[in-house]
Structure formats: C-alpha cells, structure tokens
mmCIF file of C-alpha atoms and ligand atoms in Angstrom:
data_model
loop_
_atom_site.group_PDB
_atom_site.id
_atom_site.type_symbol
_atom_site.label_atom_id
_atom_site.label_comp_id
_atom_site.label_asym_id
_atom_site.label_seq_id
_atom_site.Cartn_x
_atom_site.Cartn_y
_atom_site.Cartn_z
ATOM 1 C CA UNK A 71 -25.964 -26.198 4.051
ATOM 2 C CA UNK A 72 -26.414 -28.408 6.718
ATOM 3 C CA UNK A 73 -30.230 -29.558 7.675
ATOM 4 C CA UNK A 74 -30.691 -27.453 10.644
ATOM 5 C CA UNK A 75 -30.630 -24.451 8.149
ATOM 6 C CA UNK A 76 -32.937 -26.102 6.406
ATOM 7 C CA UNK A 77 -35.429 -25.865 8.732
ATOM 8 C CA UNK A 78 -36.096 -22.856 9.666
ATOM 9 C CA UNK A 79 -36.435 -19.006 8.262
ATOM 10 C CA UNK A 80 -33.426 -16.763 7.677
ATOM 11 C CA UNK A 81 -31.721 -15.421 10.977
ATOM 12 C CA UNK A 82 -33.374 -17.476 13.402
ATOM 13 C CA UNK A 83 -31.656 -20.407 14.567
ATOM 14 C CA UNK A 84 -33.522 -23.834 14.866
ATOM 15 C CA UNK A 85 -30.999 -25.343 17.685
ATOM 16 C CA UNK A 86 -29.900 -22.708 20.827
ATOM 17 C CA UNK A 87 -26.969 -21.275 20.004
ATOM 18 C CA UNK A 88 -23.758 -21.517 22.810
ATOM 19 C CA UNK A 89 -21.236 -18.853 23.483
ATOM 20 C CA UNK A 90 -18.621 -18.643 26.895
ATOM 21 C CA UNK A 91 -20.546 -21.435 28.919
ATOM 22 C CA UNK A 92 -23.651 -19.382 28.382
ATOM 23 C CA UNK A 93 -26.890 -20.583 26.262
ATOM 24 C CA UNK A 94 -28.762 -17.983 23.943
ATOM 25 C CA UNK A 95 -32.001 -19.918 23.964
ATOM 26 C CA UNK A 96 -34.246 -19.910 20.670
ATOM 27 C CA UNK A 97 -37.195 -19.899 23.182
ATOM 28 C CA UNK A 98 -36.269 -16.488 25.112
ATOM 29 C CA UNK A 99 -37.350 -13.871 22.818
ATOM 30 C CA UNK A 100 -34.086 -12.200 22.508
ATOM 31 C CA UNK A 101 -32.946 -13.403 19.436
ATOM 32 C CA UNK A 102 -33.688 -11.571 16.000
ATOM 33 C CA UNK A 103 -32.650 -11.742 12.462
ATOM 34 C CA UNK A 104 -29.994 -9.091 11.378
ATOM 35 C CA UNK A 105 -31.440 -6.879 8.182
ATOM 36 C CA UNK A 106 -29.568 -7.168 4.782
ATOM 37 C CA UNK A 107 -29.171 -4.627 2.259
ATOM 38 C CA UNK A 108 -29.111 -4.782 -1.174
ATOM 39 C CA UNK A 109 -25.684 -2.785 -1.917
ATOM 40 C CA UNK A 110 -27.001 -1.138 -5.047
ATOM 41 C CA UNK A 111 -29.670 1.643 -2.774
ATOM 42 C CA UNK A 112 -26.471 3.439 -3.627
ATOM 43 C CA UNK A 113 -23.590 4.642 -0.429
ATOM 44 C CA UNK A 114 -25.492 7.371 1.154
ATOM 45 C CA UNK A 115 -28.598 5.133 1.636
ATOM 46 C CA UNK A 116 -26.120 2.410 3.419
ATOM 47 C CA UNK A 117 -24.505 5.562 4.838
ATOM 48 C CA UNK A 118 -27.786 6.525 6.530
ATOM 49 C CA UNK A 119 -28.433 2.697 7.282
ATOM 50 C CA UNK A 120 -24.959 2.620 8.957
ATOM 51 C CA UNK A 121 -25.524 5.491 10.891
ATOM 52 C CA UNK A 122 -29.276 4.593 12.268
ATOM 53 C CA UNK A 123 -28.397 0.790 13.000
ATOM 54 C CA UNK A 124 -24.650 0.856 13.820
ATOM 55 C CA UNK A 125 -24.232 -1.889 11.455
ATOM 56 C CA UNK A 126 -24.628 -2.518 7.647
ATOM 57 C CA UNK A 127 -25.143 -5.997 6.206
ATOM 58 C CA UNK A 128 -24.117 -5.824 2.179
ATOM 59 C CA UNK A 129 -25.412 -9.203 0.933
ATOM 60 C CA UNK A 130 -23.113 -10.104 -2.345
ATOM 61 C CA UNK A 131 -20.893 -7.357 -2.112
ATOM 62 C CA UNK A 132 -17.958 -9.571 -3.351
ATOM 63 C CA UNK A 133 -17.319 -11.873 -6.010
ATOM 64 C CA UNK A 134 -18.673 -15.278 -3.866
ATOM 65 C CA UNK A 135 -16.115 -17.299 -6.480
ATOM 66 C CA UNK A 136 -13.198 -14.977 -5.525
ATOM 67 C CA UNK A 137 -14.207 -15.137 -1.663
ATOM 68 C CA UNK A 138 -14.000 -19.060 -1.916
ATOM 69 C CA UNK A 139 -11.168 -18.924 -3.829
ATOM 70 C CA UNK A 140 -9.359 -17.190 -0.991
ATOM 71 C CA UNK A 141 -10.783 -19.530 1.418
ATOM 72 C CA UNK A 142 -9.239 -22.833 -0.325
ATOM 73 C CA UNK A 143 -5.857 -20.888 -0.601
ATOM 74 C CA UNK A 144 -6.262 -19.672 3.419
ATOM 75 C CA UNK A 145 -6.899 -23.451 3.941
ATOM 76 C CA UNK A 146 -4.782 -25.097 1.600
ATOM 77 C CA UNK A 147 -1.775 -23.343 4.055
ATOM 78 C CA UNK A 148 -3.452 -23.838 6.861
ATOM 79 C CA UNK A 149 -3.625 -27.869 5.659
ATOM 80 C CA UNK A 150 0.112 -27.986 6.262
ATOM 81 C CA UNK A 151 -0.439 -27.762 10.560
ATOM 82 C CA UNK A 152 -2.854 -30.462 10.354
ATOM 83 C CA UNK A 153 -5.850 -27.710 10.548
ATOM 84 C CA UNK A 154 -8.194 -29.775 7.448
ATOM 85 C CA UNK A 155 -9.744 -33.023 7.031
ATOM 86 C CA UNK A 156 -6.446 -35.089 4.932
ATOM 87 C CA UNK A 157 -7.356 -35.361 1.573
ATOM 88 C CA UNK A 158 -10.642 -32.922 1.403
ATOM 89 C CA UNK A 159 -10.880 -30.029 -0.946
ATOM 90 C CA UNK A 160 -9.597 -26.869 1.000
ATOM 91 C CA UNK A 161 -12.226 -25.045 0.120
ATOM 92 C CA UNK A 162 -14.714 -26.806 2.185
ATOM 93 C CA UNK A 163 -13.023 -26.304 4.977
ATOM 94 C CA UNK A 164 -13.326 -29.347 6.782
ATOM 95 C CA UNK A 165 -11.896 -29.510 10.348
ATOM 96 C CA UNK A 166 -9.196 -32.207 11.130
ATOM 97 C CA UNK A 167 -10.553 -32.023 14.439
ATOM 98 C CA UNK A 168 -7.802 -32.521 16.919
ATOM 99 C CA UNK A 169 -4.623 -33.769 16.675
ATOM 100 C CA UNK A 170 -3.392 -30.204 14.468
ATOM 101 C CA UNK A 171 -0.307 -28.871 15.188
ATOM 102 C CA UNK A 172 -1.601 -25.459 16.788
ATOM 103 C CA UNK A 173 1.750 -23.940 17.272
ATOM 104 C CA UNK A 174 2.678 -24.525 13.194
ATOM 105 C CA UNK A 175 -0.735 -23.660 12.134
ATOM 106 C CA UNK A 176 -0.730 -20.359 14.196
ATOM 107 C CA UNK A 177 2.653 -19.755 12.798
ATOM 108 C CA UNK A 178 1.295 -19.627 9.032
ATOM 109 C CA UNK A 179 -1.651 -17.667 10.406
ATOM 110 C CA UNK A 180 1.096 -14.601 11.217
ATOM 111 C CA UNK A 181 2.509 -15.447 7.752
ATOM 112 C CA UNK A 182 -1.149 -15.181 6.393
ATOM 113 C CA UNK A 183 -1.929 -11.924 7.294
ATOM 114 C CA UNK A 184 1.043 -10.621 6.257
ATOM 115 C CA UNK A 185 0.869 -11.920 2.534
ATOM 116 C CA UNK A 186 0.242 -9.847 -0.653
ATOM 117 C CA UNK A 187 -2.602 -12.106 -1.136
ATOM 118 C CA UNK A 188 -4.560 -11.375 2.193
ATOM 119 C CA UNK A 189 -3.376 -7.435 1.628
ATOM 120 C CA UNK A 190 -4.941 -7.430 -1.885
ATOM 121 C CA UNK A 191 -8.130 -9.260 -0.213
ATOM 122 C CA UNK A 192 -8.739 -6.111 1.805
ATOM 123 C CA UNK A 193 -7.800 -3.676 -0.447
ATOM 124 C CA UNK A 194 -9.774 -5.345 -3.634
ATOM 125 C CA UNK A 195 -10.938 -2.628 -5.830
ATOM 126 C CA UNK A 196 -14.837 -3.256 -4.894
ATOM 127 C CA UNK A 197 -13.992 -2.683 -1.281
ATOM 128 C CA UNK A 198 -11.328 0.287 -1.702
ATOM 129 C CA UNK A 199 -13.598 2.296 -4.017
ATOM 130 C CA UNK A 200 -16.461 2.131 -1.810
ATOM 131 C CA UNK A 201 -14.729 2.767 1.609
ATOM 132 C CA UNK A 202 -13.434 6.110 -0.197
ATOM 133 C CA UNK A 203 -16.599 6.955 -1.180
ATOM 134 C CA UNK A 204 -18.661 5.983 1.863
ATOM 135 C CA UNK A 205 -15.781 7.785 3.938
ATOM 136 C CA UNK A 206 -16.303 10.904 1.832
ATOM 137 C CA UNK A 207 -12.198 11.234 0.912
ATOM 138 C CA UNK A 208 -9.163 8.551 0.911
ATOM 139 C CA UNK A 209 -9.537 5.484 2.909
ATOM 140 C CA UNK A 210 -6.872 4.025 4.872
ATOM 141 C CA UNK A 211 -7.238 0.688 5.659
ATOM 142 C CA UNK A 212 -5.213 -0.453 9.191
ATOM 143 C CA UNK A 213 -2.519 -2.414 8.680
ATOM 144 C CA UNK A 214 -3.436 -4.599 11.661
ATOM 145 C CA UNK A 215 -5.486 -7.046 9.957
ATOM 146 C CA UNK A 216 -7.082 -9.959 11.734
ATOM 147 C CA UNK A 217 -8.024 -13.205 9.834
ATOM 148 C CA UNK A 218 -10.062 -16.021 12.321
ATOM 149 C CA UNK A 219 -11.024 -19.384 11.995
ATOM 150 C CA UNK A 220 -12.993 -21.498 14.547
ATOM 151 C CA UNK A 221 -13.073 -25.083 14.622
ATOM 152 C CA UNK A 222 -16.471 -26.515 15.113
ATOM 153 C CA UNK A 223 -17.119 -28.505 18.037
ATOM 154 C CA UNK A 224 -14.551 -25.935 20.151
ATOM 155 C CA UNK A 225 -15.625 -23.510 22.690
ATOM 156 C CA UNK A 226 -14.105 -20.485 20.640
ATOM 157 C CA UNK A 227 -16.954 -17.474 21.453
ATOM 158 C CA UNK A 228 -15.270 -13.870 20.948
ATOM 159 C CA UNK A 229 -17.050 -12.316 23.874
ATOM 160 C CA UNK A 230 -19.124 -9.115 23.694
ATOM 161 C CA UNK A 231 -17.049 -5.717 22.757
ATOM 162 C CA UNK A 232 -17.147 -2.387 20.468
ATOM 163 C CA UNK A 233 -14.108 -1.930 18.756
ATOM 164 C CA UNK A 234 -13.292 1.804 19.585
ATOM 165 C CA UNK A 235 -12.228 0.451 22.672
ATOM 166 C CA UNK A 236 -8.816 -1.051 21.291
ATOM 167 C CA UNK A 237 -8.640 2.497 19.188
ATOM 168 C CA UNK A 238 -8.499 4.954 21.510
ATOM 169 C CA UNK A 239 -5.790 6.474 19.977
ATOM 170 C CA UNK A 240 -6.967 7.970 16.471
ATOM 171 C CA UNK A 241 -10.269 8.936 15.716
ATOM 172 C CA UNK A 242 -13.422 7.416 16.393
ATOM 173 C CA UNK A 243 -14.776 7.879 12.547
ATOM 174 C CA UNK A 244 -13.632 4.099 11.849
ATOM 175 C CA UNK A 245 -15.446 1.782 9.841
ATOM 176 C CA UNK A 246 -14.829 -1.961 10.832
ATOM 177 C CA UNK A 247 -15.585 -4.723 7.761
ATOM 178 C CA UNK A 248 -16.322 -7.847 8.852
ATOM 179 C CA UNK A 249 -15.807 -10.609 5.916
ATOM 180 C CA UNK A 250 -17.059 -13.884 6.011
ATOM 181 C CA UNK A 251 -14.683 -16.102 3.897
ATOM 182 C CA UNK A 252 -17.154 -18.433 3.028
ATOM 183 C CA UNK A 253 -20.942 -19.263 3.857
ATOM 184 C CA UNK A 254 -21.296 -19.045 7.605
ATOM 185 C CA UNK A 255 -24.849 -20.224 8.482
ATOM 186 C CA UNK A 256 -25.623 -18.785 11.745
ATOM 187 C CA UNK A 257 -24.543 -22.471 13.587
ATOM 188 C CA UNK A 258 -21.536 -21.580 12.365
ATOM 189 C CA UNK A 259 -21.018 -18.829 14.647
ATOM 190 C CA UNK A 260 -20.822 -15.997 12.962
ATOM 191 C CA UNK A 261 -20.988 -12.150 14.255
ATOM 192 C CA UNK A 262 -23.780 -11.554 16.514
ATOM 193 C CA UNK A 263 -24.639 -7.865 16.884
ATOM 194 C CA UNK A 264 -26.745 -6.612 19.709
ATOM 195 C CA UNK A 265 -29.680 -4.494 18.105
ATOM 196 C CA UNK A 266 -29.158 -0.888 18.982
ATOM 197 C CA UNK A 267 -26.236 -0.857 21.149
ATOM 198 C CA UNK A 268 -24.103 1.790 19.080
ATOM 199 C CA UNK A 269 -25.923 3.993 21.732
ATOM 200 C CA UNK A 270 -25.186 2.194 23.983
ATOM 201 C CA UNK A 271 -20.983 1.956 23.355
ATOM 202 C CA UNK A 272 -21.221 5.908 23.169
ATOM 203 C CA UNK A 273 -22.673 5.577 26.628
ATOM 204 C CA UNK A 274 -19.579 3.489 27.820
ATOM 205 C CA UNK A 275 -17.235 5.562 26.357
ATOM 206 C CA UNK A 276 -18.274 8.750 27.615
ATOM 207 C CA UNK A 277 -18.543 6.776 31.395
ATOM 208 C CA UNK A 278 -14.859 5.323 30.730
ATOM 209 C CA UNK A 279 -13.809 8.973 29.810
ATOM 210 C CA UNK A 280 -14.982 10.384 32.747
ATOM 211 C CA UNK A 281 -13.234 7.545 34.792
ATOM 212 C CA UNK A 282 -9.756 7.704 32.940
ATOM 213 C CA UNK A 283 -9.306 11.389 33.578
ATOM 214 C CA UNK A 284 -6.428 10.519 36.691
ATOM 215 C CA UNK A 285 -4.454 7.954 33.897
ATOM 216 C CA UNK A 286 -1.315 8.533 31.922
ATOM 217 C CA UNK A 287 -2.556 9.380 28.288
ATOM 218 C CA UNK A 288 -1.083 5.888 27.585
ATOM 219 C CA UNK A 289 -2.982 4.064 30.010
ATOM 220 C CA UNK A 290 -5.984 5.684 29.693
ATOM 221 C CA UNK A 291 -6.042 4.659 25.470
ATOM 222 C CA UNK A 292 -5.554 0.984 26.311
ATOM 223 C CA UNK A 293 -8.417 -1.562 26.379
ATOM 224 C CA UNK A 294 -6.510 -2.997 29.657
ATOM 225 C CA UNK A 295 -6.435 -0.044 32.247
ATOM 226 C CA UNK A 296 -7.565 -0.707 35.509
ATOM 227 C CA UNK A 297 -11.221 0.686 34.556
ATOM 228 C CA UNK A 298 -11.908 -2.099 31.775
ATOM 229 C CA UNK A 299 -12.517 -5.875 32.261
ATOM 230 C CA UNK A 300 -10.873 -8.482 31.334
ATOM 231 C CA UNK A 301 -9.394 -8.332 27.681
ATOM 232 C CA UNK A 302 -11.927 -5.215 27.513
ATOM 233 C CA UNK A 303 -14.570 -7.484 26.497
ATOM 234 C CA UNK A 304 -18.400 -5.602 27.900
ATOM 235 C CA UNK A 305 -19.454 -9.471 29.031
ATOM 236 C CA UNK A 306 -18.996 -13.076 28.058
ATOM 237 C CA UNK A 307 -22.772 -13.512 29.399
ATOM 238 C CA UNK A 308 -24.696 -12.734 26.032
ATOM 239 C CA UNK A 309 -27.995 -13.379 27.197
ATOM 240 C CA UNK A 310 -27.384 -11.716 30.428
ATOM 241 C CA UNK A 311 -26.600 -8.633 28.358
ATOM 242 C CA UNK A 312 -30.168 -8.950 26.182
ATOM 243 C CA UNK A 313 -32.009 -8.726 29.603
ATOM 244 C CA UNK A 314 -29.971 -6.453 31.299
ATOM 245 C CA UNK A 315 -30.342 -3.972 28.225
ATOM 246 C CA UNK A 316 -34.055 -5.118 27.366
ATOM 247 C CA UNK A 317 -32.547 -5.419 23.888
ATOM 248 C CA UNK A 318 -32.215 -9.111 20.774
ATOM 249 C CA UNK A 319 -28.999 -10.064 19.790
ATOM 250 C CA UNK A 320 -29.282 -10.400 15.924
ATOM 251 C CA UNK A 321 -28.295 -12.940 14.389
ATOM 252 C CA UNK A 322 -27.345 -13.795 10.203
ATOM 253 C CA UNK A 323 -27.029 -16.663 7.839
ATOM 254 C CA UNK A 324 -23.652 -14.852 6.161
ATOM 255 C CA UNK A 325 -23.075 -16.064 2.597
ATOM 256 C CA UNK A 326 -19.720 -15.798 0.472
ATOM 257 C CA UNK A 327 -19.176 -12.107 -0.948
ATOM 258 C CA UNK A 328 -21.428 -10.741 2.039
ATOM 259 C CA UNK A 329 -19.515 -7.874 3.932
ATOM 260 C CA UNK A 330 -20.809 -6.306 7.221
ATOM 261 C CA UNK A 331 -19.733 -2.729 7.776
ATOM 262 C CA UNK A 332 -20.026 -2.089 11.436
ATOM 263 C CA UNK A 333 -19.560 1.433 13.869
ATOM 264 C CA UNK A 334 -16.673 0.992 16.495
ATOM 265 C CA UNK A 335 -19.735 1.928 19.386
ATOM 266 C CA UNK A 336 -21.686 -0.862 18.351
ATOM 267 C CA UNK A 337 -21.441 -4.294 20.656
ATOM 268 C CA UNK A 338 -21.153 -7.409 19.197
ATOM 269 C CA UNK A 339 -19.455 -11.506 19.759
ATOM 270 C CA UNK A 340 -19.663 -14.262 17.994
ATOM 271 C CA UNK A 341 -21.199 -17.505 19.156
ATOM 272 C CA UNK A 342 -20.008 -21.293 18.810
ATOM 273 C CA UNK A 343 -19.258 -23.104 16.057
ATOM 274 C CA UNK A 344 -21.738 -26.258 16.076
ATOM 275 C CA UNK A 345 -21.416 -26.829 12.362
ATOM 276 C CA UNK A 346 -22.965 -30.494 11.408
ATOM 277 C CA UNK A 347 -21.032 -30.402 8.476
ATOM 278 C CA UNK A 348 -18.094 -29.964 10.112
ATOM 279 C CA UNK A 349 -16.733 -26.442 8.471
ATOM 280 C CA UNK A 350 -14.591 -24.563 10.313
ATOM 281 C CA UNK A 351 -15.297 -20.768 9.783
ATOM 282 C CA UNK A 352 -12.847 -18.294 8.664
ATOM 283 C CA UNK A 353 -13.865 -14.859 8.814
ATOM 284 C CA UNK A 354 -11.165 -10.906 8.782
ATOM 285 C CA UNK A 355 -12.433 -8.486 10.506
ATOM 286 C CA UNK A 356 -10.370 -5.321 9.269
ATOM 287 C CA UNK A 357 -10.696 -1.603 9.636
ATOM 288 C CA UNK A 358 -10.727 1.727 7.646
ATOM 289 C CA UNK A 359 -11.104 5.349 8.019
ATOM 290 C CA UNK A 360 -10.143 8.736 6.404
ATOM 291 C CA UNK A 361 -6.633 9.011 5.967
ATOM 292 C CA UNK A 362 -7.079 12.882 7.027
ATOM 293 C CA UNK A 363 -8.416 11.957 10.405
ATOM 294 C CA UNK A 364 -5.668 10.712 13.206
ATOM 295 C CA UNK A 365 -4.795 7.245 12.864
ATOM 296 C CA UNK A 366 -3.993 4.976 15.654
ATOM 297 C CA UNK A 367 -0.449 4.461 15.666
ATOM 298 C CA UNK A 368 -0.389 1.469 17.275
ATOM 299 C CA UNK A 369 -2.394 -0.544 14.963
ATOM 300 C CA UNK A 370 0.395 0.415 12.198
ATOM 301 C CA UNK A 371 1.732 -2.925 12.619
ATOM 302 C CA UNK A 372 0.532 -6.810 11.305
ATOM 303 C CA UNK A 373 -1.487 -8.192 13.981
ATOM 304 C CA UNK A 374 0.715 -10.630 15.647
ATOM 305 C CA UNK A 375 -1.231 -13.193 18.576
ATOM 306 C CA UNK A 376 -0.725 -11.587 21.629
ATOM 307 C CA UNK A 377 0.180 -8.301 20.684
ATOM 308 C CA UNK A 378 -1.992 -7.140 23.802
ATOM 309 C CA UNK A 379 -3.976 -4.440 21.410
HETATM 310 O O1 AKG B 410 -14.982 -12.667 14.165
HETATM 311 C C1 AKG B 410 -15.059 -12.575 15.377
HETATM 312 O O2 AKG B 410 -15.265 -13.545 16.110
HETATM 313 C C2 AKG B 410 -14.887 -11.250 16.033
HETATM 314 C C3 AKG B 410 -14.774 -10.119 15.062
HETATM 315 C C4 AKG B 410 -14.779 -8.791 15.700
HETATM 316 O O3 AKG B 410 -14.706 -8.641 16.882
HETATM 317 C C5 AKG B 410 -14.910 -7.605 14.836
HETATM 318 O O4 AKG B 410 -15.222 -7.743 13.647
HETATM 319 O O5 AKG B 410 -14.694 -6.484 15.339
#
C-alpha cells in the first residue's frame, strides 16, 4: 500500500484525485467514501441495498488468493508486449512504463477475454450461484466481457456513464459486476460512483426516450445517435457534474476478492491512475441478467476494441 493510503481514513483520498483534464479536489466537499457490505446480511438484504443505492460494494466476496492469482496470469501475458516492469513478479503488476508494444499487448488483451480462464473467472461458482439467486431465476452472464488495465502515470479516466445506455436492446433488469483484479487503493483509480444518481440515469433515459421517438429502432438503441454525446459518456467534467447535481462522487479503497454490483441507471467513471508504487490496475467489468428477460443481441459477441458498442 503505498504511503498516501497510509495517511488517511478509508475512502477519502489524501492527494486530489485527476480524471479528463479535470481535478476532483479533496478540499471541495464533494467527495465521499463508498459504503461496503459485509456479503453474509444474506441476498435480499444486498438486494434491498442494491436497489436503494444503485450500487452494492461486497468486500471479500472472492477468494483474494484466486483474484491475484488471475492477476499474475493476466500479467504474466500481458509481460510478453512489454506491458510489466522486466524481471518483476506479475502479480505486482508493475508498469514498464513506456516503451510497450501497445499494438501486441492489445492483441493478447482480445485473446484474454476470450480464454477459458477469463470465462471461468466470471462464471466462478461464488459469483454464478449468487447472480441466480440475487436475480431470482438463471443468470446469464453477457458474453461481451471487458477486462481493463491502466497504466499509472497515463491520463486513462473512463468518463462519466450508466451502462443501460450501451443496452438498449434487452432489458433493463441487468446487473453490472465490477471486479477489481487486485487491491486498487483509490489513487489507483478505481470506479467512482456518483451517490444517488440511479435516479438520476432513469431521468435521462426517460428524456432520451422521449427524444428518440423520430429514429429507426436501430438508431434509437445505440449509445451514438445524434441525441447522445460523444461515446455516450454523461460528462468528462466530474466535478462539474457534483455541482451541477448538488450530489459526492464516492470514492473506495477496493481490495482483492471485493466485487461491486452496480444498476445500469447508476453514473459512474473512474479517475487516474497516480499509483506511487507504480501498479497498473486491472479491473472486468461484466454483466448479468435473467436469462428469461430479452437479452441484448448485440453484446452476444467477445468484446473486441472498437466494436463501437
Ligand atoms: O473500469 C472502468 O474504468 C469502467 C468500468 C465501467 O464503466 C463499468 O463497470 O460499467
């Protein structure tokens, strides 16, 4: 852990945290500490936690030795594009810095997420016995299934967004888990989530609705019609969004084994990674639902980079 996180108490940062140019300042009262849960209150307490805060943080869900397992074996791969420090254990992490080979090591990304390995990750007994319980029937977990790693010391921020917005095209009962593979101490730049805003994504929707009524059913599923920004992203100006919505963006020291379970309304980014330790952080964010209710067809392939979904 590096001595920043030392410092200070759980969830709030002791340096300013950075995201898109932007500066979420440690002095401006709009930072807060996202609220773990211990996962054995049992699924329809973290149901009814799900439900009222759009998000559920399950502290030690996994195995941590598994998670870090995965981690060196993600990075051990990822060592042959130049991604890791030469010569350091893989499951630090280390970052090379530059000098990687980014078109090789994006190329064993695609062959990542499409291994048995990474499929087994998601679909580890734990995980698949809870999702069909917590989704009240057979889970089906999307085959599009995104694994990320940031470099520290790079400006890589994933802007603010809910995720119904790239899944118009099933049904909106989705669960997204988002797995840190690792310990991501909030310099690391893991998921920020801003506090109540799964009202606020209804909101949205409804307003994009109404505005999509004169597109082509096709157009009006996709996250790049002519009524969305940019990549579909809400903002890139985090703190701008805290003031504008008189609302914190919470923020969490993840651990390995933690898993966040989050609703597709609910708005969240990630910010910087300003590591001192220089670990680069490798998170999936994957997503599950009923297998009765309509699935998204177009998320029934691997995620591929620029797959425009
Ligand atoms: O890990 C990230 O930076 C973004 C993840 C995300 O957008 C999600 O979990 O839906």
């Amino acid at each position: 852990m590096s001595s920043l996180a030392l410092d200070r108490k759980p969830g709030q940062p002791a340096t300013d945290l950075g995201a898109n140019g932007k500066v979420l300042s440690t002095a401006a009262n709009r930072l807060g500490g996202l609220v773990p849960t211990d996962p054995s209150i049992g699924v329809e307490a973290i149901r009814r936690l799900y439900h009222e805060n759009g998000y559920v943080w399950l502290k030690r869900f996994l195995d941590p030795e598994a998670v870090n397992a995965f981690r060196g074996w993600v990075f051990s791969h990822l060592a042959r594009g130049g991604l890791v420090a030469p010569g350091s254990d893989p499951m630090l992490g280390l970052s090379a810095g530059t000098g990687l080979d980014k078109g090789q090591v994006d190329r064993i990304l695609m062959s990542l997420v499409r291994s048995v390995a990474f499929e087994g990750f998601c679909a580890q007994a734990r995980l698949a016995g809870f999702m069909d319980e917590f989704l009240c029937g057979i889970s089906y977990l999307h085959k599009r299934k995104i694994m990320r790693f940031t470099q520290p010391g790079t400006a890589t921020a994933t802007p603010a967004h809910y995720d119904l917005v790239y899944l118009r095209g099933g049904t909106n009962r989705l669960v997204t888990a988002w797995i840190p593979i690792g310990d991501t101490p909030v310099d690391m730049g893991g998921l920020v989530y801003l506090e109540g805003s799964h009202a606020l994504g209804v909101r949205m929707e409804e307003e994009f609705s109404r505005k999509s009524l004169d597109l082509s059913a096709e157009e009006r599923i996709s996250a790049f019609n002519r009524n969305m920004t940019e990549g579909g992203w809400v903002s890139k100006d985090l703190p701008e969004m805290a003031e504008r919505f008189n609302t914190r963006w919470l923020v969490a020291d993840y651990e390995a084994g933690d898993v966040v379970l989050h609703s597709p309304y609910m708005i969240h980014a990630s910010t910087t990674n300003q590591s001192a330790s220089n670990r680069i952080r490798l998170s999936t964010d994957v997503r599950y639902q009923n297998v009765d209710d309509e699935i998204d067809a177009r998320w029934g392939n691997h995620w591929s980079l620029g797959d425009m979904l």
